[in-house]
XYZ file of C-alpha atoms in Angstrom:
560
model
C 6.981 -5.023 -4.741
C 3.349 -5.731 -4.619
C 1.094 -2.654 -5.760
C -1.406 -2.011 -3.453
C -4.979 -0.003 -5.143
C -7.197 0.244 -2.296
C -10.437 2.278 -3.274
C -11.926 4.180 -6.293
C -11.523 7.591 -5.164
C -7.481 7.422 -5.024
C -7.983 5.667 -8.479
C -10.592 7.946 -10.291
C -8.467 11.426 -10.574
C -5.909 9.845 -12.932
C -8.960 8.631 -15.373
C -10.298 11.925 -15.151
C -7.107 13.526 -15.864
C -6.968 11.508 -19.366
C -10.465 11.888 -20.011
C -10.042 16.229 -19.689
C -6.961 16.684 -21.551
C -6.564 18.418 -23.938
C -4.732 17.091 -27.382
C -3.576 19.567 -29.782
C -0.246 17.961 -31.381
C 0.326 13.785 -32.222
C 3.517 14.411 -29.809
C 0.732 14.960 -27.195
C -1.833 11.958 -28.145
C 1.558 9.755 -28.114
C 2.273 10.995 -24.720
C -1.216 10.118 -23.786
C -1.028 6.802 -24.953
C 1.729 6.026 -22.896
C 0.178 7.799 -19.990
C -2.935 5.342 -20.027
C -0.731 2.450 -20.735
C 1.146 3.188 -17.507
C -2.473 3.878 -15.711
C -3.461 0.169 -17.640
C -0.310 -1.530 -16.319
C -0.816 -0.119 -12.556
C -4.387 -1.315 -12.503
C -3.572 -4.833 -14.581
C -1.175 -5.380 -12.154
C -3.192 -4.959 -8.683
C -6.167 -7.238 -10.236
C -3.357 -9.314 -11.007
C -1.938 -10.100 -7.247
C -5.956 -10.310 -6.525
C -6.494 -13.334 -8.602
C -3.708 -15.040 -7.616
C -4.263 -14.444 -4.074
C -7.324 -16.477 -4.079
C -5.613 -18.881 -6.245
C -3.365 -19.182 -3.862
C -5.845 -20.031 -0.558
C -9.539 -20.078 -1.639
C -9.875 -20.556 2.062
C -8.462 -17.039 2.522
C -11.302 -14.796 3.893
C -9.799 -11.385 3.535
C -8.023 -12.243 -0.446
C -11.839 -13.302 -1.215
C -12.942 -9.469 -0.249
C -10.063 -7.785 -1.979
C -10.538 -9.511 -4.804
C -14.527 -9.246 -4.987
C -14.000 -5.455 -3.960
C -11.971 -5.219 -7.519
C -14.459 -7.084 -9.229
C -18.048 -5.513 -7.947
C -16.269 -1.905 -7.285
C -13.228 -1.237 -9.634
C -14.302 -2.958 -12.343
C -17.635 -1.510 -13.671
C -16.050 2.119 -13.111
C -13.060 1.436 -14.823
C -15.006 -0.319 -17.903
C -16.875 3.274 -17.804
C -13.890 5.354 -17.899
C -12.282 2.825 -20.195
C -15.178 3.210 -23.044
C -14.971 7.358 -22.713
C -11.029 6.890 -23.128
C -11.214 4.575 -26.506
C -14.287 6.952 -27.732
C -11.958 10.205 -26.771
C -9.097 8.209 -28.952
C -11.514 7.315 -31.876
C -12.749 10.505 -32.090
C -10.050 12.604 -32.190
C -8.661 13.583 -35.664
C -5.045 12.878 -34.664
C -5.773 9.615 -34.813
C -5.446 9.405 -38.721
C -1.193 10.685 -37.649
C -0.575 7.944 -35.788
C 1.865 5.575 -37.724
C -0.238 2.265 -38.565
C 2.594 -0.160 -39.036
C 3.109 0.681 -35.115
C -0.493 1.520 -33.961
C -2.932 0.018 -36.495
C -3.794 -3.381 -34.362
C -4.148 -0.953 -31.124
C -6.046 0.876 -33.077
C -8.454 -2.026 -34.509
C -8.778 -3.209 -31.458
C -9.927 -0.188 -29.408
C -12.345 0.776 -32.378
C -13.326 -3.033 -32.046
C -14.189 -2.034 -27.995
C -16.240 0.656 -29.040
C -18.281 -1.136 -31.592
C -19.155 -3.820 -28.562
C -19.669 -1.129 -25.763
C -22.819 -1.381 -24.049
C -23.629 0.557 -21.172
C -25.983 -2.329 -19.698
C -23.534 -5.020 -19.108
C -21.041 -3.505 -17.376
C -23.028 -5.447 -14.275
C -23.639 -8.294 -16.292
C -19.925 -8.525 -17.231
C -19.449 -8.254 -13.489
C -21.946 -10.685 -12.496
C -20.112 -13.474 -14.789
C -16.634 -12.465 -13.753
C -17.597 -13.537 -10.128
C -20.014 -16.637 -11.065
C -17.073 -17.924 -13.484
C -14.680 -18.099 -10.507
C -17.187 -20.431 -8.371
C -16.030 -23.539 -10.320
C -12.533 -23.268 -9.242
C -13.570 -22.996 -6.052
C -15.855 -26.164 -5.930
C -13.036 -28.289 -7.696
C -10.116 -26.208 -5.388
C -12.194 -28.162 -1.982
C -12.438 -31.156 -3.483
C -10.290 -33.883 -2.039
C -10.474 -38.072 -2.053
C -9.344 -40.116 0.630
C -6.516 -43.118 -0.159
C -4.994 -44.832 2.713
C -6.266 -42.787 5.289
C -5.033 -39.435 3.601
C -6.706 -36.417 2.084
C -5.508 -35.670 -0.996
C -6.300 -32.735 -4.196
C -7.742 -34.415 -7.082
C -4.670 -33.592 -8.661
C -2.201 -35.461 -6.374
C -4.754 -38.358 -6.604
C -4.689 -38.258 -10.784
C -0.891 -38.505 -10.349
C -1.871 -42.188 -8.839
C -3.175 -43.095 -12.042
C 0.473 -43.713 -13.531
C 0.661 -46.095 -10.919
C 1.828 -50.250 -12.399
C -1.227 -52.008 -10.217
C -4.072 -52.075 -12.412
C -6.706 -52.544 -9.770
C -5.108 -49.488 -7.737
C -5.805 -47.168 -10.126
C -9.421 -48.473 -11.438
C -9.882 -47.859 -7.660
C -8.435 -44.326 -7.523
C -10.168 -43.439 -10.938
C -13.541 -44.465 -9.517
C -13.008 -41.965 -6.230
C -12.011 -39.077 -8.502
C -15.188 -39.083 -10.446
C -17.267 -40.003 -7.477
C -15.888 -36.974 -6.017
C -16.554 -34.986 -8.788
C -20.269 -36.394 -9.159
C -20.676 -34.914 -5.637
C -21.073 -31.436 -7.241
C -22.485 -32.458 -10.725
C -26.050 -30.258 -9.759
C -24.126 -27.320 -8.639
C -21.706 -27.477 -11.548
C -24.771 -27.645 -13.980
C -26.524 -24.760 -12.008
C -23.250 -22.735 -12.406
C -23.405 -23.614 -15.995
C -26.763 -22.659 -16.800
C -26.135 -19.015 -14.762
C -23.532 -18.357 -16.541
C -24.865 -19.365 -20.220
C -28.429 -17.080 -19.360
C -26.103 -14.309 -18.979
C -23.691 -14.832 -21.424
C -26.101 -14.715 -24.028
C -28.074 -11.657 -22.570
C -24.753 -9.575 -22.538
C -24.729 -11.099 -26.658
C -28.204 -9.600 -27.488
C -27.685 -6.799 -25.725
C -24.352 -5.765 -27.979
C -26.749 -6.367 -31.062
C -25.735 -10.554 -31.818
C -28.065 -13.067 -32.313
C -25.637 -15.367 -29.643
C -22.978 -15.376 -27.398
C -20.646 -17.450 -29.864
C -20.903 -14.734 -32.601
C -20.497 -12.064 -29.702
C -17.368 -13.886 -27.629
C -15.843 -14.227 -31.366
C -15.557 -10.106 -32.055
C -14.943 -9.866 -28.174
C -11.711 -11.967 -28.647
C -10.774 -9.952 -31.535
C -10.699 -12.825 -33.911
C -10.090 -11.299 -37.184
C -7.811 -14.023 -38.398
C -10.158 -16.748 -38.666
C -13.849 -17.602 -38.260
C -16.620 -20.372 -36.994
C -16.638 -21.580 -40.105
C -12.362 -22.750 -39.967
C -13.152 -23.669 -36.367
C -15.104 -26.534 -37.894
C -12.535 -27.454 -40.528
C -10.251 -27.548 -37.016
C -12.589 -29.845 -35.815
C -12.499 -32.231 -38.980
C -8.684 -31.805 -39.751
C -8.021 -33.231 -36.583
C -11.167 -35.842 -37.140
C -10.093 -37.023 -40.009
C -5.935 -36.984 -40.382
C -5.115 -36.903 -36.373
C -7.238 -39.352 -34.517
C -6.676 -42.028 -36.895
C -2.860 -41.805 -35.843
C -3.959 -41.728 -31.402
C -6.255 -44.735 -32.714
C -2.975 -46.368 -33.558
C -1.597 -45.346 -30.005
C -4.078 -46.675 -28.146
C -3.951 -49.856 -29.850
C -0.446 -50.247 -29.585
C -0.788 -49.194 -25.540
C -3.517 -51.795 -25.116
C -1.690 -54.923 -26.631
C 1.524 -53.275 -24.752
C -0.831 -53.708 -21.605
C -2.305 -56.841 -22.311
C -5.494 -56.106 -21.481
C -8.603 -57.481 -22.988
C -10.577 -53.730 -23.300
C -8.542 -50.543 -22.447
C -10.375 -48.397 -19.934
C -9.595 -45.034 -18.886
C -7.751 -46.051 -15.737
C -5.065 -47.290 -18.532
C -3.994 -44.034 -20.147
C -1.796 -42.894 -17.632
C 0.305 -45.829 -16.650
C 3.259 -45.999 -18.626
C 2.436 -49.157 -21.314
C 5.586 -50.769 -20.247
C 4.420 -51.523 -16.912
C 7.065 -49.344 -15.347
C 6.541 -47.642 -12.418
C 5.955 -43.471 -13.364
C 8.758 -41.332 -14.013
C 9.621 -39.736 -11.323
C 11.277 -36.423 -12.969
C 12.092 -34.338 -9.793
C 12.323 -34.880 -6.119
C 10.706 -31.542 -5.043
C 9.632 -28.026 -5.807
C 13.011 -26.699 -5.612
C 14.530 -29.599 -7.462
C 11.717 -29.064 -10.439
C 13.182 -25.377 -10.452
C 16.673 -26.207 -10.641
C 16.239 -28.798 -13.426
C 13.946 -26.588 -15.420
C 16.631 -23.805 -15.296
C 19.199 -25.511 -16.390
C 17.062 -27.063 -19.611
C 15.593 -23.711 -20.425
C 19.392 -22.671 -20.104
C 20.703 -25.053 -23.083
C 17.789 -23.752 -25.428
C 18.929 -20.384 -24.840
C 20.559 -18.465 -22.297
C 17.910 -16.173 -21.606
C 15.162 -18.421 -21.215
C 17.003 -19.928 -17.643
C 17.394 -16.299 -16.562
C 13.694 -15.743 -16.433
C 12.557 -18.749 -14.249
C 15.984 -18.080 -12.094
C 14.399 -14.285 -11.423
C 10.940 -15.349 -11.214
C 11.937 -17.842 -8.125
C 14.430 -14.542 -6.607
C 11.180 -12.805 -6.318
C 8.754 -14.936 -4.993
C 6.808 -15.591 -8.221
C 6.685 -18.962 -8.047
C 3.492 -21.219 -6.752
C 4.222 -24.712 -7.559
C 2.897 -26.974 -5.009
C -0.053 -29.004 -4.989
C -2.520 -28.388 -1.592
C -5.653 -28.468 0.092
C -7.554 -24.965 -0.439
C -5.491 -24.317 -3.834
C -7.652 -23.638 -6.867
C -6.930 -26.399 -9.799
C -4.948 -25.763 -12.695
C -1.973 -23.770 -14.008
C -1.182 -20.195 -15.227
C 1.614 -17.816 -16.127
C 0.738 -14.390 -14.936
C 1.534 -11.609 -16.566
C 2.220 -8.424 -14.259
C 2.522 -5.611 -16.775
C 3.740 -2.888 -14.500
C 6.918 -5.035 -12.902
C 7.515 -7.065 -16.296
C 8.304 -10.443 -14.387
C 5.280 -12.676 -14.519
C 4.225 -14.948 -11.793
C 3.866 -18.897 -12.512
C 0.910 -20.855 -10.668
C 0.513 -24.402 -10.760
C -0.168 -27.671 -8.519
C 2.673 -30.338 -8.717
C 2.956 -33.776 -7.580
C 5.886 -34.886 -8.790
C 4.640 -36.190 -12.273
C 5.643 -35.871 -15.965
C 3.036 -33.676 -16.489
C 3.738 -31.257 -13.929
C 7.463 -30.837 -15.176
C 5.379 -30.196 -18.840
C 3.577 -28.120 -17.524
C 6.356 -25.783 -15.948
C 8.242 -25.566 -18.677
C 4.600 -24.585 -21.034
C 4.274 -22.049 -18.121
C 8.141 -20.910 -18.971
C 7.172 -20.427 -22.853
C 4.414 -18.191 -21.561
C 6.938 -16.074 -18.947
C 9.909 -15.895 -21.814
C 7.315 -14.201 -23.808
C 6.221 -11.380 -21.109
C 9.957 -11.018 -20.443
C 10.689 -10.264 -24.514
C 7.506 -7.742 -24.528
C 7.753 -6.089 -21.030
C 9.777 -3.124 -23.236
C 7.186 -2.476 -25.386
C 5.837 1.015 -25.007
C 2.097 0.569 -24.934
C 0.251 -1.930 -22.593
C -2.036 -3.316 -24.645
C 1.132 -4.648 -27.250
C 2.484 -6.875 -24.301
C -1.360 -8.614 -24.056
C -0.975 -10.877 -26.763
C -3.866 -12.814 -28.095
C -3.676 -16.906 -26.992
C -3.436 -18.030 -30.228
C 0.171 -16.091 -30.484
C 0.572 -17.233 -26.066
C 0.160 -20.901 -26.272
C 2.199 -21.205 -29.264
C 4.942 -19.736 -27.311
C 3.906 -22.387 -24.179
C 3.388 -25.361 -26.673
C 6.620 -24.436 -28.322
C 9.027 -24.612 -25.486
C 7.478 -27.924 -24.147
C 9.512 -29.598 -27.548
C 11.928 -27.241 -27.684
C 13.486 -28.258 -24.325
C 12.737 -32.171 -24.858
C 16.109 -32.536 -26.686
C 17.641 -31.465 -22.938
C 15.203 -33.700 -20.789
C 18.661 -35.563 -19.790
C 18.795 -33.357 -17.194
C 15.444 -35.041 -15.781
C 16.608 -38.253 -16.922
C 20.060 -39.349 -16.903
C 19.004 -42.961 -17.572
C 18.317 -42.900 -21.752
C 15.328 -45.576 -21.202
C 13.612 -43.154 -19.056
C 14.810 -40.112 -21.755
C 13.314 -42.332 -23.966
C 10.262 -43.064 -21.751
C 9.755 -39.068 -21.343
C 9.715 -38.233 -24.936
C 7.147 -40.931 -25.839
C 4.839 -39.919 -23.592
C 5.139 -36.398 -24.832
C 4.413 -37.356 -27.973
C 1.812 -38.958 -27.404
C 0.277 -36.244 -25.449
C 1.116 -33.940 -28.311
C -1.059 -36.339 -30.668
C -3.742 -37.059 -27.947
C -4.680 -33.467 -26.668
C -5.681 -32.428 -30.192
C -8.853 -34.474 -30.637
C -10.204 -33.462 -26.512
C -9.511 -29.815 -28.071
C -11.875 -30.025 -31.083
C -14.407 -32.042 -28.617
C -14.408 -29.195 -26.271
C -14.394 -26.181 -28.872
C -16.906 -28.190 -31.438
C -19.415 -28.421 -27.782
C -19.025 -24.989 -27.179
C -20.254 -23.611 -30.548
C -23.203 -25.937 -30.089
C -24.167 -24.622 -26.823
C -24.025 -20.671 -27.778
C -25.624 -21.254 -30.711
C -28.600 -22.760 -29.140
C -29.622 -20.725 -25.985
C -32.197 -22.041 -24.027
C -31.212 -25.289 -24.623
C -31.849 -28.597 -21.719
C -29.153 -30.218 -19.748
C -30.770 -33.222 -21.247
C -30.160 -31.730 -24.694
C -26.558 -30.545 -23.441
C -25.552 -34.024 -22.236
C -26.936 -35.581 -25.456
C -25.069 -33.125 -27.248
C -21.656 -34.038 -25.604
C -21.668 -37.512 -25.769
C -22.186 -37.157 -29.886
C -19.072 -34.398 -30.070
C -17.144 -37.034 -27.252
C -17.726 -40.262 -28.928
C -17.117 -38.219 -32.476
C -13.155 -37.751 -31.275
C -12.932 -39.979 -28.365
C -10.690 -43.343 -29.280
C -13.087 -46.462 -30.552
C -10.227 -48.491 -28.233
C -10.777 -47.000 -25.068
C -14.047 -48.774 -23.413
C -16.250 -46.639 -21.218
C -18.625 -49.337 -20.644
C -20.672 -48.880 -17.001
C -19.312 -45.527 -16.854
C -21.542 -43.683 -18.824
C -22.684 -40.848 -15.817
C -18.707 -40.324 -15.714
C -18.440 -39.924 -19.372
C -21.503 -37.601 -19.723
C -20.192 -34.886 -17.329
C -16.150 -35.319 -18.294
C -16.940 -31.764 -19.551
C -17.436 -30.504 -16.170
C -13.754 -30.652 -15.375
C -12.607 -28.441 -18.079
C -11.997 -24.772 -15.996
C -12.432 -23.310 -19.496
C -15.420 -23.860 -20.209
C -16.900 -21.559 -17.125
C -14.046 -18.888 -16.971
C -13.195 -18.315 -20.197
C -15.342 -19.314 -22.895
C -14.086 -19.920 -26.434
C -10.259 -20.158 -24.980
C -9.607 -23.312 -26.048
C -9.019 -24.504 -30.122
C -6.413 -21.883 -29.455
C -4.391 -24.836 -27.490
C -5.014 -26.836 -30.796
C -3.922 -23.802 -33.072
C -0.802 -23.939 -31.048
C -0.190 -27.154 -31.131
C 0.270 -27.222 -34.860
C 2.439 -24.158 -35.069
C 4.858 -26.049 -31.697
C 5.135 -29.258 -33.657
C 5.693 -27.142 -37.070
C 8.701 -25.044 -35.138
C 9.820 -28.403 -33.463
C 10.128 -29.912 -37.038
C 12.575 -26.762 -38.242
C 14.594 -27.136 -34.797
C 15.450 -30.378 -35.152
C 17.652 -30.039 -38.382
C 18.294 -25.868 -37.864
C 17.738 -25.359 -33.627
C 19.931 -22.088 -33.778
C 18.360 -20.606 -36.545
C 14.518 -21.588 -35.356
C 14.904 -20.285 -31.785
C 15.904 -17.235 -33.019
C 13.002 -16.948 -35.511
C 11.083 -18.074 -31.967
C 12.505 -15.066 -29.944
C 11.714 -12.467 -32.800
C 8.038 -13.549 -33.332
C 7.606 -13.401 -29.303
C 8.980 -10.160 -29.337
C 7.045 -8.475 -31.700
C 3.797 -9.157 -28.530
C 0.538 -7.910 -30.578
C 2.301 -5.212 -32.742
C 1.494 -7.501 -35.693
C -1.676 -10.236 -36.552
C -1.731 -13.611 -35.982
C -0.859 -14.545 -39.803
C 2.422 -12.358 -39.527
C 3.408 -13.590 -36.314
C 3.267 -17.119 -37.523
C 5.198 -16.250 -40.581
C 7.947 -14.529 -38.560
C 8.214 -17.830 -36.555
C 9.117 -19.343 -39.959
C 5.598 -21.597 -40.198
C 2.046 -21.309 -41.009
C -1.256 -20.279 -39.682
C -3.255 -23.180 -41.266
C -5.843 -25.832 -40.324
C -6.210 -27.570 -43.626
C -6.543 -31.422 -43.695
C -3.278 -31.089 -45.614
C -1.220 -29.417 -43.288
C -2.558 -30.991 -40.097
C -1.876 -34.270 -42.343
C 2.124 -33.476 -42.683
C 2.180 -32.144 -38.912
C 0.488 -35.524 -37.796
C 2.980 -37.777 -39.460
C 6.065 -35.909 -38.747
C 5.269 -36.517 -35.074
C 4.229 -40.069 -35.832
C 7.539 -40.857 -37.501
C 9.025 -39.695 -34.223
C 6.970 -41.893 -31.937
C 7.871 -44.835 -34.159
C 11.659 -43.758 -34.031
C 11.250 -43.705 -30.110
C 9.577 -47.229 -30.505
C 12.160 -49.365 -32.388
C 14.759 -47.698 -30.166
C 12.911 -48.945 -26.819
């Protein structure tokens, strides 16, 4: 069932009702709390169906007005009524009853809300909710033509695996012509959306937005100053190794300069795996992996697609990207993503499936707020289950050279994402810190952080105007701000559970299922620990994590 909310005034009495009553025992500020979690979930929920509505169809007129209707009218009341419920909760004296083993992160959190209320950007908030959702949009229209068809940019980057090396230089040129298109309105976007970013910052008392977005996230595990030993971990002990990859794929091509039309193609020559024939086929096969890792992991995607939650497809009108939903009220999340028959989109259902397992083993937990659990603790469930299920890719691949094929390149991509995260999260800390800033400074700024973790190997000579906007493909970077090192977090805890499962896989998926379960009852560092690994970024660590994987992609090597 899809939960209609149509206007405020059906919606306001059951604020009003929390806001007016009256609390005299903890049985009846318990009670509450699960009364506003319910109201939470109902309201989570309908915003929910909004977004992916226009997800969905951005060409869908009437989805467009629901969903602005949400945004412009539901929103900014509900923020209000929100900030007098948290103040009504801090400031009652029951508060000091409530057990803190099961309420204290709730509890810092909401206090945390207070702290960063400010009346005067509610509309600002609302503003850059709507202006964030322009870029997906812009990219969600944009198609390239290749023999006389019209396709998504992402159908068209599938083409890139292609064997013919002038075919792809071809189809990598029309992409980023494409995208050049709308490089003015992507900067104007930009530029809106950092003004009022770092207005909303200085008007919550912070010197910038970056300082600001960091409390807003509820960060209390770890600060700038570890983001940038992040940044030169993976530097220093992790693109040293994908400097060894590339070389390897460039001699494996025989090609006198690598160019970025060569990263895709598989460095055999093959033609692309091919791991399902269509949408149902990717569901089937996914099931039936998930399945061998554990049971219940196939029973979520097998109820997802037996109610309609699934959007897989790649097609005109369809924003980019992928996301698991979480619906809060239901407990079954919804999956959205655009396929064309790759590797990668097979990766990324079953990262999508890490992220629906985990809203299936918190949709019991009592209060709302517990099943919204912060990215760091998400994507490490995602990342996870992408090497978790590779020991049951057979299912994909019945041949063992493409098995084989399959896991190298996921390796690889394991190795190779981490150095584009600390490029995009070490750019963003620049640009809050320094409002006011030029696109000329921007752009200068981005080709330092992108040639500081881009591969010496890979030569992006005569495509510098490419190069200096790369940035404007990254969705992040408009709609969510500072969501992004948490992919690279992540990905060191995945590979660090990966490691344990390969000598003890009952044992770790277990310790997997128990940390998932526990949602945002617990922080980040105990979460981690209940997974059986650590919460660390030092050179060190990242060092071990980095070689274990390498050892692997040498083992897949001599083997091929």
């Amino acid at each position: 069932m899809r939960f209609k909310l149509t206007v405020w005034e059906r919606l306001q009495p059951f604020y009003e009702e929390l806001l007016q009553r009256k609390l005299f025992t903890l049985k009846d500020l318990e009670q509450w709390l699960l009364d506003r979690s319910e109201l939470d979930a109902f309201v989570s929920e309908s915003f929910a169906w909004r977004y992916i509505n226009i997800s969905s169809d951005s060409t869908d007129a009437a989805a467009q007005d629901s969903y602005h209707y949400a945004i412009q009218q539901l929103s900014p009341r509900i923020s209000d009524y929100s900030h007098k419920l948290n103040s009504k909760l801090v400031n009652t004296p029951l508060i000091n009853q409530l057990d803190p083993t099961r309420y204290g992160i709730y509890l810092r959190a909401v206090k945390n809300l207070v702290d960063l209320f400010r009346e005067k950007n509610i509309q600002l908030e609302t503003e850059v909710q709507l202006d964030s959702k322009v870029h997906g949009k812009i990219f969600s229209e944009m198609t390239v033509g290749i023999n006389d068809v019209q396709l998504t940019l992402q159908k068209a980057g599938a083409l890139l695996e292609e064997p013919r090396r002038e075919y792809r230089e071809e189809i990598y040129h029309k992409i980023n012509r494409r995208i050049q298109e709308d490089t003015e309105d992507l900067e104007e976007l930009y530029d809106k959306l950092l003004q009022k970013r770092h207005q909303i910052a200085l008007n919550a008392g912070f010197d910038n937005f970056r300082d600001y977005r960091f409390r807003k996230l509820g960060r209390f595990d770890y600060t700038p100053d570890d983001c940038a030993d992040f940044h030169d971990a993976i530097r220093d002990e992790i693109l040293p190794l994908v400097e060894q990859l590339y070389l390897h794929r460039k001699k494996a091509l025989g090609v006198e300069k690598l160019r970025p039309w060569d990263l895709h193609v598989d460095s055999s020559g093959k033609k692309p795996l091919r791991p399902f024939q269509n949408m149902d086929d990717l569901v089937r096969k996914s099931t039936s992996c998930l399945q061998r890792v554990h049971p219940q992991f196939g029973e979520v995607l097998t109820t997802m697609r037996e109610l309609g939650h699934l959007d897989l497809d790649s097609r005109p009108g369809k924003r980019p990207g992928g996301y698991n939903m979480p619906l809060l009220l239901t407990g079954v999340p919804f999956i959205f993503m655009n396929a064309s028959r790759s590797l990668g989109d097979m990766r990324t259902l079953l990262h999508e499936c890490g992220h629906a397992v985990h809203s299936y083993l918190t949709r019991d937990l009592p209060l709302s707020f517990t099943r919204r659990v912060p990215s760091e603790v998400a994507e490490l469930a995602a990342m996870s289950m992408e090497l978790l299920t590779m020991d049951h890719w057979d299912v994909f691949f019945p041949k063992k050279e493409d098995l084989q094929r399959a896991r190298l390149q996921q390796l690889e991509t394991v190795l190779k994402v981490l150095p584009w995260i600390a490029t995009i999260d070490k750019f963003q800390h620049w640009v809050y810190t320094h409002p006011g800033h030029s696109r000329e400074e921007r752009q200068e700024v981005w080709l330092k952080c992108f040639k500081e973790f881009n591969s010496a190997y890979i030569d992006h000579d005569g495509l510098e105007e490419y190069a200096a906007h790369l940035w404007h493909k990254q969705l992040h970077l408009f709609e969510v701000p500072f969501y992004y090192i948490e992919y690279g977090i992540a990905q060191l805890g995945a590979i660090a559970i990966w490691q344990q499962y390969r000598t003890h896989p009952a044992q770790t998926v277990e310790k997997y299922r128990t940390a998932l379960r526990l949602g945002y009852t617990r922080n980040i560092r105990d979460i981690y620990s209940t997974a059986g690994i650590s919460f660390d970024f030092s050179k060190d660590y990242v060092h071990q994590l980095g070689q274990f994987i390498k050892s692997e992609i040498d083992s897949l090597l001599k083997e091929n």
